[in-house]
């Protein structure tokens, strides 16, 4: 696919919107350089959608766009698409009405402005050469534990691409045993406790 955005620009735009949302909790930020909607915000609180707890409504108000509500069997979805300072944003909330099928199993709990600060701190990191191969970057937490997940798509050596990402991120490395020729996995632990995981795949 054609590259439509730069990851660092998407991170800066998402951080600005999250700052605007302030104390709203439960959001996960996805940066997608090759997708028309470069920023995707997912409400992953694992709670039913109500008027008093409605991050997607607040995002819609910030974007000046209406929220669409849909039902898919046991799942309810609320979504909105709009533009924030020139960047296309898609936000959604998905909730399971089945008690034993909670989604997500580990909800996000950080306030939006905290997530925004984390994204802004990642901007210099996303300006490094490895980011030119990034297909997606997700920044989120699982019950307060900060996480970043990166997917790279490359025609280069998978292990070299993974090594370049991990080496640029931090010194503590874990490399998963290669089980497939077309995918490699690894992770590093940053000094602030953030776990950065990476998956590198071939086209």
Coordinates of N, CA and C in Angstrom, one line a residue:
X1 N 0.8 -1.2 0.0 CA 0.0 0.0 0.0 C 0.9 1.3 0.0
X2 N 0.3 2.3 -0.5 CA 1.0 3.6 -0.5 C 1.1 4.2 0.9
X3 N 2.3 4.7 1.2 CA 2.4 5.3 2.5 C 1.8 6.7 2.5
X4 N 0.8 6.9 3.4 CA 0.0 8.2 3.4 C 0.5 9.1 4.5
X5 N 1.1 8.6 5.6 CA 1.4 9.4 6.7 C 2.8 9.0 7.2
X6 N 3.4 9.9 8.1 CA 4.6 9.5 8.8 C 4.2 9.2 10.2
X7 N 4.7 8.1 10.8 CA 4.3 7.7 12.2 C 4.5 8.8 13.2
X8 N 5.6 9.6 13.1 CA 5.8 10.7 14.1 C 4.7 11.7 14.0
X9 N 4.3 12.1 12.8 CA 3.2 13.1 12.6 C 1.9 12.5 13.2
X10 N 1.6 11.3 13.0 CA 0.4 10.7 13.5 C 0.4 10.7 15.0
X11 N 1.6 10.4 15.6 CA 1.7 10.4 17.1 C 1.5 11.8 17.6
X12 N 2.0 12.8 17.0 CA 1.8 14.2 17.4 C 0.4 14.6 17.3
X13 N -0.3 14.2 16.2 CA -1.7 14.6 16.1 C -2.6 13.9 17.1
X14 N -2.3 12.6 17.3 CA -3.1 11.8 18.3 C -2.9 12.4 19.7
X15 N -1.6 12.8 20.0 CA -1.3 13.3 21.3 C -2.1 14.6 21.5
X16 N -2.2 15.5 20.5 CA -3.0 16.7 20.6 C -4.5 16.4 20.9
X17 N -5.1 15.5 20.2 CA -6.5 15.1 20.4 C -6.7 14.5 21.8
X18 N -5.8 13.7 22.3 CA -5.9 13.1 23.6 C -5.7 14.1 24.7
X19 N -4.8 15.1 24.5 CA -4.7 16.2 25.4 C -6.1 16.9 25.6
X20 N -6.7 17.1 24.4 CA -8.0 17.8 24.4 C -9.1 17.0 25.2
X21 N -9.0 15.7 25.1 CA -10.0 14.9 25.8 C -9.8 14.8 27.3
X22 N -8.5 15.1 27.8 CA -8.2 15.2 29.2 C -8.4 13.9 30.0
X23 N -9.3 13.8 31.0 CA -9.3 12.7 31.9 C -10.1 11.5 31.4
X24 N -10.7 11.5 30.2 CA -11.4 10.3 29.7 C -10.5 9.1 29.7
X25 N -11.0 8.0 30.2 CA -10.1 6.8 30.4 C -10.5 5.7 29.4
X26 N -9.5 4.8 29.2 CA -9.8 3.6 28.5 C -9.4 3.5 27.0
X27 N -8.7 4.5 26.5 CA -8.4 4.6 25.1 C -7.1 3.9 24.7
X28 N -7.1 3.3 23.6 CA -5.9 2.7 22.9 C -5.7 3.5 21.6
X29 N -4.4 3.9 21.4 CA -4.1 4.7 20.2 C -3.4 3.8 19.2
X30 N -3.9 3.8 17.9 CA -3.2 3.1 16.9 C -2.8 4.0 15.8
X31 N -1.6 3.9 15.3 CA -1.0 4.8 14.3 C -0.8 3.9 13.0
X32 N -1.4 4.3 11.9 CA -1.4 3.5 10.7 C -1.0 4.3 9.5
X33 N 0.3 4.3 9.2 CA 0.9 5.1 8.1 C 0.3 4.9 6.7
X34 N -0.2 3.7 6.5 CA -0.7 3.3 5.1 C -2.2 3.3 5.0
X35 N -2.9 3.7 6.1 CA -4.3 3.7 6.0 C -4.8 5.2 5.9
X36 N -5.9 5.4 5.2 CA -6.5 6.7 5.1 C -6.8 7.3 6.5
X37 N -7.4 6.5 7.4 CA -7.6 7.0 8.7 C -6.3 6.7 9.5
X38 N -5.4 7.6 9.5 CA -4.0 7.4 10.1 C -4.0 7.1 11.6
X39 N -5.0 7.7 12.3 CA -5.1 7.6 13.8 C -6.4 6.8 14.1
X40 N -6.3 5.7 14.8 CA -7.5 5.0 15.3 C -7.4 5.0 16.8
X41 N -8.5 5.4 17.4 CA -8.6 5.4 18.9 C -9.7 4.4 19.3
X42 N -9.3 3.4 20.0 CA -10.3 2.4 20.5 C -10.6 2.6 21.9
X43 N -11.9 2.6 22.3 CA -12.3 2.6 23.7 C -12.3 1.2 24.2
X44 N -11.3 0.8 25.0 CA -11.2 -0.5 25.4 C -11.3 -0.6 26.9
X45 N -12.4 -0.1 27.4 CA -12.7 -0.2 28.9 C -13.4 -1.4 29.3
X46 N -14.0 -2.2 28.3 CA -14.8 -3.3 28.7 C -16.0 -3.0 29.4
X47 N -16.7 -1.9 29.2 CA -17.9 -1.5 29.8 C -19.0 -1.2 28.8
X48 N -20.2 -1.3 29.2 CA -21.3 -0.9 28.2 C -21.3 0.5 27.9
X49 N -21.8 0.9 26.8 CA -21.8 2.3 26.4 C -23.0 3.0 27.0
X50 N -22.7 4.1 27.7 CA -23.7 4.9 28.3 C -23.4 6.4 28.1
X51 N -24.4 7.2 28.3 CA -24.2 8.6 28.1 C -23.2 9.3 29.0
X52 N -23.1 8.7 30.2 CA -22.2 9.3 31.2 C -20.8 8.8 31.1
X53 N -20.6 7.7 30.3 CA -19.2 7.2 30.1 C -19.1 7.0 28.6
X54 N -18.8 8.0 27.8 CA -18.9 7.9 26.4 C -17.7 8.6 25.7
X55 N -16.5 8.0 25.8 CA -15.3 8.7 25.1 C -15.5 8.9 23.6
X56 N -16.2 8.0 23.0 CA -16.5 8.2 21.5 C -17.3 9.4 21.3
X57 N -18.3 9.7 22.1 CA -19.1 10.9 22.0 C -18.2 12.1 22.1
X58 N -17.3 12.1 23.1 CA -16.4 13.3 23.3 C -15.5 13.4 22.1
X59 N -15.0 12.3 21.5 CA -14.1 12.4 20.4 C -15.0 12.9 19.2
X60 N -16.2 12.5 19.0 CA -17.0 13.0 18.0 C -17.3 14.5 18.1
X61 N -17.5 15.0 19.3 CA -17.6 16.4 19.5 C -16.4 17.2 19.2
X62 N -15.2 16.6 19.5 CA -14.0 17.3 19.1 C -13.7 17.3 17.6
X63 N -14.2 16.2 17.0 CA -14.0 16.2 15.5 C -15.2 16.9 14.8
X64 N -16.2 17.2 15.5 CA -17.4 17.8 14.8 C -18.1 16.8 13.9
X65 N -18.2 15.5 14.3 CA -18.8 14.5 13.5 C -19.7 13.7 14.3
X66 N -20.8 13.1 13.7 CA -21.8 12.3 14.4 C -21.3 10.9 14.7
X67 N -21.8 10.3 15.8 CA -21.4 9.0 16.2 C -22.5 8.0 15.7
X68 N -22.0 6.9 15.1 CA -22.9 5.9 14.6 C -22.9 4.7 15.5
X69 N -24.1 4.2 15.9 CA -24.2 3.1 16.8 C -24.8 1.9 16.0
X70 N -24.1 0.7 16.1 CA -24.5 -0.5 15.4 C -24.5 -1.7 16.4
X71 N -25.3 -2.7 16.0 CA -25.3 -3.9 16.8 C -24.9 -5.1 15.9
X72 N -24.0 -6.0 16.4 CA -23.6 -7.2 15.7 C -23.8 -8.4 16.6
X73 N -25.0 -8.9 16.6 CA -25.3 -10.0 17.5 C -25.0 -9.6 19.0
X74 N -24.1 -10.3 19.7 CA -23.9 -10.0 21.1 C -23.0 -8.8 21.2
X75 N -22.5 -8.2 20.1 CA -21.6 -7.0 20.2 C -22.3 -5.8 19.8
X76 N -22.0 -4.7 20.6 CA -22.5 -3.3 20.2 C -21.3 -2.5 19.9
X77 N -21.4 -1.7 18.8 CA -20.2 -0.9 18.4 C -20.7 0.5 18.2
X78 N -19.9 1.5 18.7 CA -20.2 2.9 18.4 C -18.9 3.4 17.8
X79 N -19.1 4.2 16.7 CA -17.9 4.7 16.0 C -18.1 6.1 15.4
X80 N -17.0 6.8 15.1 CA -17.0 8.1 14.6 C -15.8 8.3 13.7
X81 N -15.9 9.0 12.6 CA -14.7 9.3 11.8 C -14.8 10.8 11.5
X82 N -13.6 11.4 11.6 CA -13.5 12.8 11.3 C -12.0 13.3 11.1
X83 N -11.8 14.5 11.2 CA -10.4 15.1 11.0 C -10.0 15.9 12.2
X84 N -8.8 15.7 12.7 CA -8.3 16.5 13.8 C -7.0 17.2 13.3
X85 N -7.0 18.5 13.1 CA -5.9 19.3 12.6 C -5.2 18.6 11.4
X86 N -6.1 18.3 10.4 CA -5.6 17.8 9.2 C -5.3 16.3 9.1
X87 N -5.5 15.6 10.2 CA -5.3 14.1 10.2 C -6.6 13.4 10.4
X88 N -6.8 12.4 9.6 CA -8.1 11.6 9.6 C -8.0 10.7 10.8
X89 N -9.1 10.7 11.6 CA -9.2 9.9 12.8 C -10.4 9.1 12.8
X90 N -10.3 7.8 13.2 CA -11.4 6.9 13.4 C -11.4 6.4 14.8
X91 N -12.6 6.6 15.5 CA -12.7 6.1 16.9 C -13.8 5.2 17.1
X92 N -13.7 4.1 17.9 CA -14.7 3.2 18.1 C -14.7 2.6 19.5
X93 N -15.9 2.1 19.9 CA -16.1 1.4 21.1 C -16.8 0.1 20.8
X94 N -16.2 -1.1 21.2 CA -16.8 -2.4 21.0 C -17.1 -3.0 22.4
X95 N -18.3 -3.5 22.5 CA -18.7 -4.1 23.8 C -19.4 -5.4 23.6
X96 N -19.0 -6.4 24.4 CA -19.7 -7.7 24.3 C -20.8 -7.8 25.4
X97 N -22.0 -8.2 25.1 CA -23.1 -8.3 26.0 C -23.1 -9.8 26.6
X98 N -22.2 -10.6 26.2 CA -22.1 -12.0 26.8 C -21.1 -11.9 28.0
X99 N -21.6 -12.3 29.1 CA -20.9 -12.2 30.4 C -19.5 -12.9 30.4
X100 N -19.5 -14.1 29.7 CA -18.3 -14.9 29.7 C -17.4 -14.6 28.4
X101 N -17.8 -13.5 27.7 CA -17.0 -13.1 26.5 C -16.6 -11.7 26.6
X102 N -16.1 -11.3 27.8 CA -15.8 -9.9 28.0 C -14.7 -9.4 27.0
X103 N -14.9 -8.2 26.5 CA -13.9 -7.6 25.5 C -13.6 -6.2 26.0
X104 N -12.4 -5.8 26.1 CA -11.2 -6.7 26.1 C -11.0 -7.4 27.5
X105 N -10.2 -8.4 27.5 CA -10.0 -9.2 28.8 C -9.2 -8.4 29.8
X106 N -8.3 -7.5 29.2 CA -7.4 -6.7 30.1 C -7.7 -5.2 29.6
X107 N -8.7 -4.5 30.2 CA -9.1 -3.2 29.8 C -8.0 -2.2 29.9
X108 N -8.1 -1.1 29.1 CA -7.2 0.0 29.2 C -7.8 0.9 30.3
X109 N -6.9 1.5 31.1 CA -7.4 2.3 32.3 C -6.8 3.7 32.3
X110 N -5.7 4.0 31.6 CA -5.1 5.3 31.7 C -5.9 6.4 31.1
X111 N -5.9 7.6 31.8 CA -6.6 8.8 31.2 C -6.0 9.1 29.8
X112 N -6.8 9.8 29.0 CA -6.4 10.2 27.7 C -5.2 11.1 27.7
X113 N -5.1 12.0 28.6 CA -4.0 13.0 28.6 C -2.7 12.3 29.0
X114 N -2.8 11.2 29.8 CA -1.6 10.4 30.1 C -1.1 9.7 28.9
X115 N -2.0 9.1 28.1 CA -1.7 8.4 26.9 C -1.1 9.4 25.9
X116 N -1.7 10.6 25.9 CA -1.2 11.7 25.0 C 0.3 12.0 25.3
X117 N 0.6 12.1 26.6 CA 2.0 12.4 26.9 C 2.9 11.3 26.5
X118 N 2.5 10.1 26.6 CA 3.3 8.9 26.2 C 3.5 9.0 24.7
X119 N 2.5 9.3 23.9 CA 2.6 9.4 22.5 C 3.6 10.5 22.1
X120 N 3.5 11.7 22.8 CA 4.4 12.8 22.5 C 5.8 12.4 22.8
X121 N 6.0 11.7 23.8 CA 7.4 11.3 24.2 C 8.0 10.3 23.1
X122 N 7.1 9.6 22.4 CA 7.6 8.6 21.4 C 7.9 9.3 20.0
X123 N 7.6 10.6 19.9 CA 7.8 11.2 18.6 C 9.2 11.1 18.1
X124 N 10.2 11.4 18.9 CA 11.6 11.3 18.4 C 12.0 9.8 18.0
X125 N 11.5 8.9 18.8 CA 11.7 7.5 18.5 C 11.1 7.1 17.2
X126 N 9.9 7.6 16.8 CA 9.2 7.3 15.6 C 9.8 8.0 14.4
X127 N 10.8 8.9 14.6 CA 11.5 9.6 13.5 C 12.8 8.8 13.1
X128 N 13.1 7.7 13.8 CA 14.3 6.9 13.4 C 14.0 6.1 12.2
X129 N 15.1 5.7 11.5 CA 15.0 5.0 10.2 C 14.1 3.8 10.2
X130 N 14.1 3.0 11.3 CA 13.3 1.8 11.3 C 11.8 2.1 11.1
X131 N 11.3 3.3 11.5 CA 9.9 3.6 11.4 C 9.4 3.7 10.0
X132 N 10.3 3.8 9.0 CA 9.9 3.9 7.6 C 9.3 2.6 7.2
X133 N 9.5 1.5 7.9 CA 8.9 0.2 7.6 C 7.7 -0.1 8.5
X134 N 7.3 0.8 9.3 CA 6.2 0.5 10.3 C 4.9 0.5 9.6
X135 N 4.2 -0.7 9.8 CA 2.8 -0.8 9.2 C 1.8 -0.3 10.2
X136 N 2.1 -0.5 11.5 CA 1.2 0.0 12.6 C 2.0 0.1 13.9
X137 N 1.6 1.1 14.7 CA 2.1 1.2 16.1 C 0.9 1.4 17.0
X138 N 0.8 0.6 18.0 CA -0.3 0.7 19.0 C 0.3 1.1 20.3
X139 N -0.2 2.1 21.0 CA 0.2 2.6 22.3 C -1.0 2.5 23.2
X140 N -0.8 1.8 24.3 CA -2.0 1.5 25.2 C -1.5 1.0 26.5
X141 N -2.4 0.7 27.4 CA -2.1 0.0 28.7 C -3.0 -1.2 28.9
X142 N -2.6 -2.1 29.7 CA -3.4 -3.2 30.1 C -3.5 -3.1 31.7
X143 N -4.7 -2.6 32.1 CA -4.9 -2.4 33.6 C -3.7 -1.6 34.2
X144 N -3.3 -0.6 33.5 CA -2.3 0.3 34.0 C -0.8 0.0 33.6
X145 N -0.6 -1.2 33.0 CA 0.8 -1.5 32.5 C 1.0 -0.9 31.1
X146 N 2.0 0.0 30.9 CA 2.1 0.6 29.6 C 2.7 -0.3 28.6
X147 N 2.2 -0.3 27.4 CA 2.6 -1.2 26.3 C 2.7 -0.4 25.0
X148 N 3.6 -0.8 24.1 CA 3.7 -0.4 22.7 C 3.9 -1.6 21.9
X149 N 3.1 -1.7 20.8 CA 3.3 -2.9 19.9 C 3.5 -2.3 18.5
X150 N 4.5 -2.8 17.8 CA 4.9 -2.3 16.5 C 4.8 -3.5 15.5
X151 N 4.2 -3.2 14.4 CA 4.3 -4.2 13.3 C 5.1 -3.6 12.1
X152 N 6.2 -4.3 11.7 CA 7.0 -3.8 10.6 C 6.7 -4.8 9.4
X153 N 6.7 -4.2 8.2 CA 6.6 -5.1 7.0 C 7.8 -4.7 6.2
X154 N 8.6 -5.7 5.9 CA 9.9 -5.4 5.2 C 10.2 -6.5 4.2
X155 N 11.0 -6.1 3.2 CA 11.6 -7.1 2.2 C 13.0 -7.4 2.6
X156 N 13.5 -6.7 3.7 CA 14.9 -7.0 4.2 C 14.9 -8.2 5.1
X157 N 16.0 -8.6 5.6 CA 16.1 -9.7 6.5 C 15.2 -9.4 7.8
X158 N 14.4 -10.3 8.1 CA 13.5 -10.1 9.2 C 14.3 -9.9 10.5
X159 N 15.3 -10.7 10.7 CA 16.1 -10.6 12.0 C 16.8 -9.3 12.0
X160 N 17.3 -8.8 10.9 CA 18.0 -7.5 10.9 C 17.1 -6.4 11.1
X161 N 15.9 -6.4 10.5 CA 14.9 -5.4 10.8 C 14.4 -5.4 12.2
X162 N 14.2 -6.5 12.8 CA 13.8 -6.6 14.2 C 15.0 -6.1 15.1
X163 N 16.2 -6.5 14.8 CA 17.3 -6.0 15.6 C 17.5 -4.5 15.5
X164 N 17.3 -3.9 14.3 CA 17.4 -2.5 14.2 C 16.3 -1.8 15.1
X165 N 15.1 -2.3 15.1 CA 14.1 -1.7 15.9 C 14.4 -1.9 17.4
X166 N 14.8 -3.1 17.8 CA 15.1 -3.3 19.3 C 16.3 -2.5 19.7
X167 N 17.3 -2.5 18.9 CA 18.5 -1.8 19.3 C 18.3 -0.3 19.4
X168 N 17.3 0.3 18.6 CA 17.0 1.7 18.6 C 16.1 2.0 19.8
X169 N 15.6 1.0 20.5 CA 14.6 1.2 21.5 C 15.1 1.1 22.9
X170 N 15.9 0.0 23.2 CA 16.4 -0.2 24.5 C 17.3 -1.4 24.5
X171 N 18.1 -1.5 25.6 CA 19.1 -2.6 25.7 C 18.6 -4.0 26.1
X172 N 17.5 -4.0 26.8 CA 17.0 -5.3 27.3 C 16.2 -6.0 26.3
X173 N 16.7 -7.0 25.7 CA 16.0 -7.6 24.5 C 15.6 -9.1 24.8
X174 N 14.4 -9.4 24.2 CA 14.0 -10.7 24.2 C 13.6 -11.1 22.8
X175 N 14.1 -12.1 22.2 CA 13.8 -12.5 20.9 C 13.1 -13.9 20.9
X176 N 11.9 -13.9 20.4 CA 11.2 -15.2 20.4 C 11.8 -16.1 19.4
X177 N 11.7 -17.4 19.7 CA 12.2 -18.4 18.8 C 11.5 -18.3 17.5
X178 N 12.2 -18.3 16.3 CA 11.5 -18.3 15.0 C 10.8 -19.6 14.7
X179 N 9.5 -19.5 14.5 CA 8.7 -20.7 14.2 C 8.2 -20.6 12.7
X180 N 8.3 -19.4 12.1 CA 7.9 -19.3 10.7 C 8.9 -18.5 9.9
X181 N 9.1 -18.7 8.6 CA 10.0 -18.0 7.8 C 9.6 -16.6 7.6
X182 N 8.3 -16.3 7.7 CA 7.9 -14.9 7.3 C 7.5 -14.0 8.5
X183 N 7.9 -14.4 9.7 CA 7.6 -13.5 10.9 C 8.6 -13.7 12.0
X184 N 9.0 -12.6 12.6 CA 9.9 -12.6 13.7 C 9.3 -11.7 14.8
X185 N 9.5 -12.1 16.1 CA 9.0 -11.4 17.2 C 10.1 -11.1 18.2
X186 N 10.0 -10.0 18.9 CA 10.9 -9.6 20.0 C 10.3 -8.5 20.9
X187 N 11.0 -8.2 22.0 CA 10.5 -7.2 22.9 C 11.7 -6.6 23.7
X188 N 11.4 -5.4 24.1 CA 12.4 -4.7 25.0 C 11.6 -4.1 26.2
X189 N 12.3 -3.8 27.3 CA 11.7 -3.2 28.4 C 12.4 -1.8 28.6
X190 N 11.6 -0.7 28.5 CA 12.1 0.6 28.7 C 12.3 0.9 30.2
X191 N 13.1 2.0 30.4 CA 13.4 2.4 31.8 C 12.1 2.8 32.6
X192 N 11.1 3.2 31.9 CA 9.9 3.7 32.7 C 8.9 2.5 32.9
X193 N 9.3 1.3 32.5 CA 8.4 0.1 32.7 C 7.6 -0.2 31.5
X194 N 7.7 0.6 30.4 CA 7.0 0.3 29.2 C 7.5 -1.0 28.5
X195 N 6.7 -1.9 28.1 CA 7.1 -3.0 27.3 C 6.8 -2.7 25.8
X196 N 7.9 -2.8 25.0 CA 7.7 -2.6 23.6 C 7.9 -4.0 22.9
X197 N 6.8 -4.4 22.2 CA 6.9 -5.7 21.5 C 6.9 -5.3 20.0
X198 N 7.5 -6.2 19.2 CA 7.5 -6.0 17.8 C 7.3 -7.3 17.0
X199 N 6.6 -7.2 15.9 CA 6.4 -8.3 15.0 C 6.9 -7.8 13.6
X200 N 7.8 -8.5 13.0 CA 8.3 -8.2 11.7 C 7.8 -9.2 10.7
X201 N 7.2 -8.8 9.6 CA 6.6 -9.8 8.7 C 7.1 -9.4 7.3
X202 N 7.0 -10.3 6.3 CA 7.3 -10.1 5.0 C 6.1 -9.6 4.2
X203 N 6.2 -8.9 3.1 CA 5.0 -8.5 2.3 C 4.1 -9.6 2.0

